[in-house]
XYZ file of C-alpha atoms in Angstrom:
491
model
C -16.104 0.292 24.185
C -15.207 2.050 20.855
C -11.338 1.557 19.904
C -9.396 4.169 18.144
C -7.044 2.210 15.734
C -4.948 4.911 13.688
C -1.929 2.562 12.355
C -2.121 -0.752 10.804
C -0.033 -2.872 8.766
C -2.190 -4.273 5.849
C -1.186 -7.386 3.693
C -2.970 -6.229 0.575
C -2.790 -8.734 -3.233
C -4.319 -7.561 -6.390
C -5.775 -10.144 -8.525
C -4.305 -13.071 -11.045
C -4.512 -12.464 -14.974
C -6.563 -15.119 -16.378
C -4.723 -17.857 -18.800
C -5.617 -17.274 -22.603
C -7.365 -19.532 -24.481
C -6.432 -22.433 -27.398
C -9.121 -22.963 -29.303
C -9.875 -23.816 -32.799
C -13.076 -22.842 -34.126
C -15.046 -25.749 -35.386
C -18.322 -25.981 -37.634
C -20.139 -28.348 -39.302
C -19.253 -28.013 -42.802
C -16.403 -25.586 -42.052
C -12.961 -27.515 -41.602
C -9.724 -25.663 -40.569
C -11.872 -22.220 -39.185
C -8.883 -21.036 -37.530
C -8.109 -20.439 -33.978
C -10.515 -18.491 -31.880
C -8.958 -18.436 -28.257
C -9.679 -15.110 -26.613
C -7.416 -13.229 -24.180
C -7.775 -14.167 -20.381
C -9.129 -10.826 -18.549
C -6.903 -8.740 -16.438
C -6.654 -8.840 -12.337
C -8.221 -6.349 -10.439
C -6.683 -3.765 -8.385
C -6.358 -3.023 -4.646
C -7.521 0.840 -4.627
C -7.054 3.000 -1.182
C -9.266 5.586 -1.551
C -10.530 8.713 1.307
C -14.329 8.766 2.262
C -15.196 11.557 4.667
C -17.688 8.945 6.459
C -14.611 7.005 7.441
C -12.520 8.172 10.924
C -10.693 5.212 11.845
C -8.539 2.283 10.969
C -10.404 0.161 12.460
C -11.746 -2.393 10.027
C -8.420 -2.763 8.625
C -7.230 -3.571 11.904
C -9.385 -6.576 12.101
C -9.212 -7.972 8.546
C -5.956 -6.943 7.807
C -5.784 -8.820 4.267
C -7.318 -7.268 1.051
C -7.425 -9.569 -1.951
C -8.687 -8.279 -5.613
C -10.797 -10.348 -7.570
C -8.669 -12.699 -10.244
C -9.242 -12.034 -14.201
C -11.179 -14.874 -15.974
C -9.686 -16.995 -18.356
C -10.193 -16.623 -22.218
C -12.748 -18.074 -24.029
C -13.504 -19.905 -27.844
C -15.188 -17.928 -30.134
C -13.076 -15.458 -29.073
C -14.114 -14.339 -26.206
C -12.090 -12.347 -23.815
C -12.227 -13.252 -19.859
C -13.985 -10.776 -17.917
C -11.436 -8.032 -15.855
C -11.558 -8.872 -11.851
C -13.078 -6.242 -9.945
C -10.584 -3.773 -8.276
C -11.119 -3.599 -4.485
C -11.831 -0.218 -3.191
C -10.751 0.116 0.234
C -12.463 3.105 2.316
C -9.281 5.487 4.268
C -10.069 8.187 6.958
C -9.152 11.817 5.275
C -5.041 11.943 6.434
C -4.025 8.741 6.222
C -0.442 8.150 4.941
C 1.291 5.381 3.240
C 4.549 4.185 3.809
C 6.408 0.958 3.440
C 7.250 -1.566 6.332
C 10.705 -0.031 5.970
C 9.650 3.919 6.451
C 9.239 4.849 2.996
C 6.792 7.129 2.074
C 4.003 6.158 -0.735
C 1.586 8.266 -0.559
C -0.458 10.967 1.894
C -4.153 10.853 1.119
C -5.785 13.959 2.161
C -8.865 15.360 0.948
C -12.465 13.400 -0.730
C -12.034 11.074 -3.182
C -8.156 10.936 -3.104
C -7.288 7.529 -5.066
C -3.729 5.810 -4.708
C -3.592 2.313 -6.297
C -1.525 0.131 -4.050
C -1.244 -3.193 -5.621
C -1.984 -3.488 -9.675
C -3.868 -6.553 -11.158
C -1.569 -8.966 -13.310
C -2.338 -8.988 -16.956
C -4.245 -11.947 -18.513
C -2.500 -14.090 -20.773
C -2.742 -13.705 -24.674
C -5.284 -16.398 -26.133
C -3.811 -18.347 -29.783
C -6.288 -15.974 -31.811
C -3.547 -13.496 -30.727
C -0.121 -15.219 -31.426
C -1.148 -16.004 -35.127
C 2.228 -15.153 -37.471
C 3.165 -15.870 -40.750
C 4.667 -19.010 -39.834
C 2.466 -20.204 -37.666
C -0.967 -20.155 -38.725
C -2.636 -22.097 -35.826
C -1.012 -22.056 -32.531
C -1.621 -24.599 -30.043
C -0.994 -23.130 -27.193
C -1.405 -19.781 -25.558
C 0.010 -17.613 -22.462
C -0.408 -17.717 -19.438
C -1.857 -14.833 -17.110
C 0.443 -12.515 -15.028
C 0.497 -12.277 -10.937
C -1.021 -9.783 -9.704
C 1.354 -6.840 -7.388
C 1.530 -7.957 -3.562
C 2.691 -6.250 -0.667
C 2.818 -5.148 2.989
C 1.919 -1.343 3.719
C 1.471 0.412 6.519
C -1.603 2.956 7.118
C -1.028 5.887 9.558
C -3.556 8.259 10.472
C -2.935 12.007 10.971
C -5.454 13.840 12.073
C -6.707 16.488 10.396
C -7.780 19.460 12.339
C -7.208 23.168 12.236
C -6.153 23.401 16.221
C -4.106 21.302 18.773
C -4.440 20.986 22.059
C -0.894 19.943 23.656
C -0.001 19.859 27.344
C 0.430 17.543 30.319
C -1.763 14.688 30.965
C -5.089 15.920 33.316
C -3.786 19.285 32.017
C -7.845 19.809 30.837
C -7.092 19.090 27.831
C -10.632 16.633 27.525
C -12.478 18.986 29.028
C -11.758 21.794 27.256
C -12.994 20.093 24.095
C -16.288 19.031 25.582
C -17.179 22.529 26.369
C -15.970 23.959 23.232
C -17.418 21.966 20.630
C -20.129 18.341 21.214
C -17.563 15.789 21.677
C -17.352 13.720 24.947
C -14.198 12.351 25.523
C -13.544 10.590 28.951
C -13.303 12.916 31.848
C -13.381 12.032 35.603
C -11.717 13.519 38.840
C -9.161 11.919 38.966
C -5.527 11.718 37.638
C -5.458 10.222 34.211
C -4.314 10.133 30.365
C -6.202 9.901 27.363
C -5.646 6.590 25.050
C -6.874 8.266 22.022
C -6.938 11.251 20.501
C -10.726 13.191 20.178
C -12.112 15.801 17.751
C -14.240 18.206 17.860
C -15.958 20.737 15.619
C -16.054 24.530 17.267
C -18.901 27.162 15.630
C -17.187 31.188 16.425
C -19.364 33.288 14.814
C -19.186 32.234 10.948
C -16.433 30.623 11.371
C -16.537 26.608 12.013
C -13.180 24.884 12.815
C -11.768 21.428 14.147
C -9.735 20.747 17.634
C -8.086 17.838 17.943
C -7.130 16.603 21.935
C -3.579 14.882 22.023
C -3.054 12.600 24.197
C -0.820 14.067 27.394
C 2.618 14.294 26.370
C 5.499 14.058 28.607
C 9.225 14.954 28.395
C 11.103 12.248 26.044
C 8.367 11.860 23.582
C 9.894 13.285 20.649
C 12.244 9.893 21.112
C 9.706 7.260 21.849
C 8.835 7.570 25.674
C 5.391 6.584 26.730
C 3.148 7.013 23.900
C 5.026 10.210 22.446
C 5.228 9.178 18.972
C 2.021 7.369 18.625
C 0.444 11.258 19.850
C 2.537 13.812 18.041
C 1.799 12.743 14.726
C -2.048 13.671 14.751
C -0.729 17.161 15.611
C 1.646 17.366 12.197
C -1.150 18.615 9.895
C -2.775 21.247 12.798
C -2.072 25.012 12.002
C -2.544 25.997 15.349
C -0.870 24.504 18.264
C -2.841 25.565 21.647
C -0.503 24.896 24.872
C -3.284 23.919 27.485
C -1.584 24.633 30.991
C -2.840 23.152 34.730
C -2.020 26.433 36.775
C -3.447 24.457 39.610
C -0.692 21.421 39.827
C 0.085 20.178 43.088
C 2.722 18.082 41.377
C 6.357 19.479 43.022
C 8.593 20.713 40.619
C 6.582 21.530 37.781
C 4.882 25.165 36.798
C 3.262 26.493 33.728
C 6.544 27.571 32.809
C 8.729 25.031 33.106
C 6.108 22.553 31.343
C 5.741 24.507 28.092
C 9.221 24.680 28.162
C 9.657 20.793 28.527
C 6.229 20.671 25.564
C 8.546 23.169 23.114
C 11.534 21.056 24.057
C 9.378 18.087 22.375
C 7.942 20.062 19.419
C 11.458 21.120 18.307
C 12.761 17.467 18.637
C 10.468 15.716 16.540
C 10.884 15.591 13.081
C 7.540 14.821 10.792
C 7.814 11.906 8.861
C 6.730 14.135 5.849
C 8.902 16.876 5.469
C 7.008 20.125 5.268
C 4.070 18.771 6.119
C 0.987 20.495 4.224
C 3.413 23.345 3.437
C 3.611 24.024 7.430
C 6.741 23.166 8.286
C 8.137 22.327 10.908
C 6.198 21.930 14.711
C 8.299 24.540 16.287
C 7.512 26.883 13.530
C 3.021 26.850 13.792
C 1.738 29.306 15.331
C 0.941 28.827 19.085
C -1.362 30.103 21.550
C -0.847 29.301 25.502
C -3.875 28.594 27.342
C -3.970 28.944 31.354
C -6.396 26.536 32.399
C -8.407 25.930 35.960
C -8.157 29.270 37.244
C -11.473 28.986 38.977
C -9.137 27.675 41.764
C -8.035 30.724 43.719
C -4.259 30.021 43.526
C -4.270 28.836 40.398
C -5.324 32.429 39.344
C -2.565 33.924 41.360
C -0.232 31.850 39.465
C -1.812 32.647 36.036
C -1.724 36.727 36.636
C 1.757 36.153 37.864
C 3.368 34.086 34.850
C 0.969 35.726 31.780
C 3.730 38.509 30.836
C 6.532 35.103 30.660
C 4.476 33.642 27.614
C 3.572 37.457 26.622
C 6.694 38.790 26.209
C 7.795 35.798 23.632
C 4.650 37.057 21.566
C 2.208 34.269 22.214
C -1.295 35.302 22.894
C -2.167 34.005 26.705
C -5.723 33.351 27.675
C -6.888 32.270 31.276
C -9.913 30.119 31.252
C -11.475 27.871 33.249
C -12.848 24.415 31.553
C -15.477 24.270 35.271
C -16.969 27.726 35.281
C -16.603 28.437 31.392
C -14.672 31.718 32.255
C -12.620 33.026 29.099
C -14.222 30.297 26.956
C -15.399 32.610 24.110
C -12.665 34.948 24.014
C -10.151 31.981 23.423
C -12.997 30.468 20.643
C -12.902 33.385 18.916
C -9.079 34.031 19.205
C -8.555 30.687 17.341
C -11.186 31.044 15.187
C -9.192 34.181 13.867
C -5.706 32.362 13.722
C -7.458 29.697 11.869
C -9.408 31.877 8.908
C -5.668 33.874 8.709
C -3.849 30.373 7.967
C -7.175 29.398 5.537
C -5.902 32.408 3.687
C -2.656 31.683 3.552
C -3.118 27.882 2.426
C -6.546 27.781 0.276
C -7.621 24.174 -0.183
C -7.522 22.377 -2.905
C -11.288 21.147 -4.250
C -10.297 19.060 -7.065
C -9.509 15.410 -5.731
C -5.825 14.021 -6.328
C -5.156 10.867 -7.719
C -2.068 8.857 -7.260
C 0.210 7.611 -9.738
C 2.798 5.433 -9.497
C 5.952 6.041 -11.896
C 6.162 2.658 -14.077
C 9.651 1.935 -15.185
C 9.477 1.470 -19.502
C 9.451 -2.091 -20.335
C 12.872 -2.392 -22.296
C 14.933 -5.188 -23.607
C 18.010 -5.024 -21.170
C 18.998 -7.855 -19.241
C 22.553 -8.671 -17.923
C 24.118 -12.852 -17.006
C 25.349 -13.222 -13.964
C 26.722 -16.524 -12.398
C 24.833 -17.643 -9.849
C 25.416 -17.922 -6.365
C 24.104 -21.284 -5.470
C 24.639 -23.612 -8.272
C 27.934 -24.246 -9.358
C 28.482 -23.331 -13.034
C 25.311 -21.950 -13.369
C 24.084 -18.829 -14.514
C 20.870 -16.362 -13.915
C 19.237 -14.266 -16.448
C 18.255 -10.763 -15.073
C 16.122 -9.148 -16.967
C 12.157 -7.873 -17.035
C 11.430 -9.221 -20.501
C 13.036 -12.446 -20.211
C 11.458 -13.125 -16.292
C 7.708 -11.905 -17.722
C 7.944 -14.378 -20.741
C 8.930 -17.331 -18.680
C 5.996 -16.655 -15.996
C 3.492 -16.478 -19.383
C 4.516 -20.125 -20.707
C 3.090 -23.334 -20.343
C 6.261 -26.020 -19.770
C 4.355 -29.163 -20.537
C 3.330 -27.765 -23.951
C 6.424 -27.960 -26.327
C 5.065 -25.287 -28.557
C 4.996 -22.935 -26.108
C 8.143 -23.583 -24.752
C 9.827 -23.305 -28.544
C 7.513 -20.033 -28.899
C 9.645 -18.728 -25.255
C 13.027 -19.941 -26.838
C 12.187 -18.095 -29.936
C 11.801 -14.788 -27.928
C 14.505 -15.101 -25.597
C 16.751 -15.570 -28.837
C 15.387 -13.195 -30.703
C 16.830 -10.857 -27.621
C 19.979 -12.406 -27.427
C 19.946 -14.263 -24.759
C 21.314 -17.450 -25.971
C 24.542 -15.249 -27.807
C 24.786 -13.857 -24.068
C 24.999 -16.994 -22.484
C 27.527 -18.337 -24.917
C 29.774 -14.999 -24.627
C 29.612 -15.518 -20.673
C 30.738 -19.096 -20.615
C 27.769 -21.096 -20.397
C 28.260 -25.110 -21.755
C 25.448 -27.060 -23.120
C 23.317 -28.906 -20.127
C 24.840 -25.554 -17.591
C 22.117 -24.974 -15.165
C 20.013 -21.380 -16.287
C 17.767 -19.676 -14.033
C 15.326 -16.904 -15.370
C 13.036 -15.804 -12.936
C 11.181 -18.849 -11.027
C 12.312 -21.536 -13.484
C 15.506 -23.423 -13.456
C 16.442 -25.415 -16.582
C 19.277 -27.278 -18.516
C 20.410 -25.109 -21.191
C 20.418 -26.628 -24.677
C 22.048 -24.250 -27.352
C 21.877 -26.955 -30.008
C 18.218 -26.239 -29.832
C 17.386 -23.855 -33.034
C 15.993 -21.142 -31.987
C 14.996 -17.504 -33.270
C 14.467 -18.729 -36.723
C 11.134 -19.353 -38.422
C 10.111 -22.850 -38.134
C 6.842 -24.428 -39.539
C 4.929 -26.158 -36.578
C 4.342 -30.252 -37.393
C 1.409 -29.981 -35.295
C -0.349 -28.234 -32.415
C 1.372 -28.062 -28.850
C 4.446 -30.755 -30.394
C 7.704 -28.588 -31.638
C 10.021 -30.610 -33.662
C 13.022 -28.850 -31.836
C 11.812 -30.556 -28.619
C 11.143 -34.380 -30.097
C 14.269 -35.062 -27.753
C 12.883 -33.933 -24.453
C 12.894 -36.362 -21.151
C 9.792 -34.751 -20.010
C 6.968 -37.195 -19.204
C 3.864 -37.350 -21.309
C 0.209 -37.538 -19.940
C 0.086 -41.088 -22.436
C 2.942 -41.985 -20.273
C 1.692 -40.962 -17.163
C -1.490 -43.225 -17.937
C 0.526 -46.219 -18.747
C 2.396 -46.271 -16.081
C -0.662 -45.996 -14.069
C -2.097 -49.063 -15.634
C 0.888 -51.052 -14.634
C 0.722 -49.738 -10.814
C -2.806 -51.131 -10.868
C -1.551 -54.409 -12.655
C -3.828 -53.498 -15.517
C -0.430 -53.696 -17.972
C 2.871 -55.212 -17.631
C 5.728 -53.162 -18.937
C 6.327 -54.937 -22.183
C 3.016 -54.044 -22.999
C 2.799 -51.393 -25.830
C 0.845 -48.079 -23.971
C -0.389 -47.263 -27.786
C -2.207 -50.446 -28.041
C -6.189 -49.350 -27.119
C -7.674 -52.799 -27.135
C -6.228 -53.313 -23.163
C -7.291 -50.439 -22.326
């Protein structure tokens, strides 16, 4: 049986710069050619984009995670990584993004509408790229940025030009299967519709959509039954069509009294976009009441005798029957006419809008606070210094004497030392926690002694690979450990 999924929550990632490249270009013949490591490519990005072909959020609803493709790394010769491909991901025309926590992203409506949810990380810088004055051949090079992930939701809104609103079994189905070549579910029986139906209606040379709401009932508007889940397909429809059962046997209830308790709704809910489409408000779109069943004797007793109520608050009235097809075309062409006057009023747009999310400007603010978890420690906020750290490589020493270059160069060692950090004081900057050294010299131009060693970091406790091997070697009883790991012949 088809399913009509119209809100999801997708878990969407955009793709992984690639790492750039150290390389040194070497040639028979040609010693010291320089270094040639290319740039790593950049991530793709997660796209949403509307396709007319699309009506559901189905897919989405089974294979709720999107993943862009990751850049590739850089290359000698200086070759650049290749970009990941974005991933495009096909929306139904209406479909709104928000936030987990309500907050509104973006509202795709019409062809070809592009909003990019999740932007690819950019790739690293290869060594061909951090070339200065000082130092002519870099061993080392940066590392590629994540790529943007998040959790949206996807809401679908239907877009049609009429809605039909009123009780459940008010005819509501079957008026839409007569008027236009859908087929919703209909039997004779008591029932509600599950999902909402459209339908495309030909009056003369006019050609609108109807869209069939689910039954509503009093309390919607806060969440009873399946209120809210039903009156947002009706936000975008410039006609609202109150589709009345004049032949109820339910006690207590008249046409009346139930577009009373319908209005009651309309006024109550608030659209989650605020002037939707330039609309407004529900309680402000134009309505039409429709008296359905009337091929039942009393049920056109009761029509004739409440048509002046909904008359006399300037509503057009129409008495139809869904059965005999009485009244059909009068009330086809009726909305056909309120539909070309609100076409008038609200041309459409034919050039596709694209979505742009406001970037904040990279600057070079950053503030120390003390941090929260590790006594006497400190955290360095800041965009600049958090990027930097995620682009180095901490078991190359050049690279990590290229980072405290930078982050000196900005200040952040004279900010540390203004807000009371001692040497060994615990520093966070974004994912990496380390032992602060001010003694280190940093920001100053300093000729390398070799690739990937810094002279400022001969001191450092970290653990070699040499080291790591020798130590392996004595684990296997290879080596004992007065054994000298730079003696080859053992090995």
């Amino acid at each position: 049986m088809a399913r009509f999924i119209d809100r999801v929550t997708l878990h969407v990632a955009a793709g992984h710069g690639g790492n750039g490249c150290a390389s040194v270009h070497r040639e028979k013949f040609k010693p010291l050619g320089g270094p040639d490591g290319g740039n790593g490519g950049r991530g793709g990005d997660v796209v949403l984009v509307v396709d007319p072909q699309v009506h559901t959020l189905l897919d989405f609803h089974f294979s709720p995670h999107a993943k862009a493709e990751k850049g590739q790394p850089g290359m000698g010769s200086n070759r650049n990584g290749a970009q990941g491909a974005d991933l495009v991901l096909k929306v139904p025309d209406g479909t709104v993004v928000t936030t987990p926590d309500g907050e509104l992203l973006a509202d795709l409506t019409g062809a070809g509408t592009e909003f990019i949810v999740a932007k690819g990380g950019n790739g690293g810088l290869g060594n061909a790229a951090l070339i200065s004055k000082t130092r002519k051949a870099p061993g080392f090079a940066l590392l590629g940025e994540e790529g943007e992930s998040c959790d949206v939701v996807l809401e679908l809104k239907s877009v049609a030009d009429v809605g039909l609103v009123g009780f459940p079994s008010a005819g509501k189905s079957s008026l839409i299967s007569v008027l236009s070549a859908a087929k919703p579910k209909i039997a004779d029986y008591p029932f509600t519709t599950l999902q909402p139906n459209l339908g495309v209606v030909t009056a003369g040379d006019i050609t609108y959509t109807i869209a069939d709401v689910p039954g509503l009932i009093p309390g919607a508007a806060e969440g009873r039954g399946l209120g809210l889940d039903f009156l947002r397909h009706i936000e975008r429809t410039a006609v609202l069509a109150h589709i009345v059962d004049c032949a109820t046997l339910d006690p207590g209830r008249d046409p009346v009294s139930d577009v009373d308790a319908l209005e009651a709704e309309l006024a109550a809910y608030q659209p989650a976009l605020a002037g939707d489409m330039g609309l407004g408000d529900l309680a402000d779109r134009p309505r039409i009441v429709v008296l359905n069943k009337v091929d039942v004797p009393e049920a056109k007793e009761l029509a004739e005798f409440v048509k002046d109520e909904f008359t006399a608050r300037g509503w057009p009235v129409f008495e139809i029957s869904a059965v005999s097809r009485e009244g059909l075309k009068e009330l086809s062409f009726a909305l056909a006419e309120m539909v070309q006057t609100y076409r008038e009023e609200h041309p459409v747009e034919q050039e596709k809008r694209v979505y742009v999310r406001p970037q904040m400007k990279e600057d070079d603010s950053f503030r120390i606070v003390r941090d929260p978890e590790i006594a006497g420690g400190f955290i360095v906020d800041g965009v600049k210094p958090a990027r930097w750290v995620a682009q180095t490589a901490f078991d190359n020493d050049e690279a990590v004497g290229f980072l405290a270059d930078r982050l000196a160069k900005l200040g952040v060692e004279e900010a540390l030392a203004e807000a009371g950090a001692v040497p060994g004081c615990s520093v966070t900057i974004g994912d990496v926690c380390f032992d602060w050294e001010p003694s280190t010299l940093a920001g100053v131009d300093m000729t390398p002694t070799g690739r990937g060693t810094d002279v400022r970091l001969d001191h450092n406790t970290r653990v070699s690979a040499k080291e790591r091997r020798h130590a392996k070697r004595i684990r296997h009883g290879l080596a004992d450990e007065d054994s000298d790991m730079n003696d080859e012949s053992t090995w």
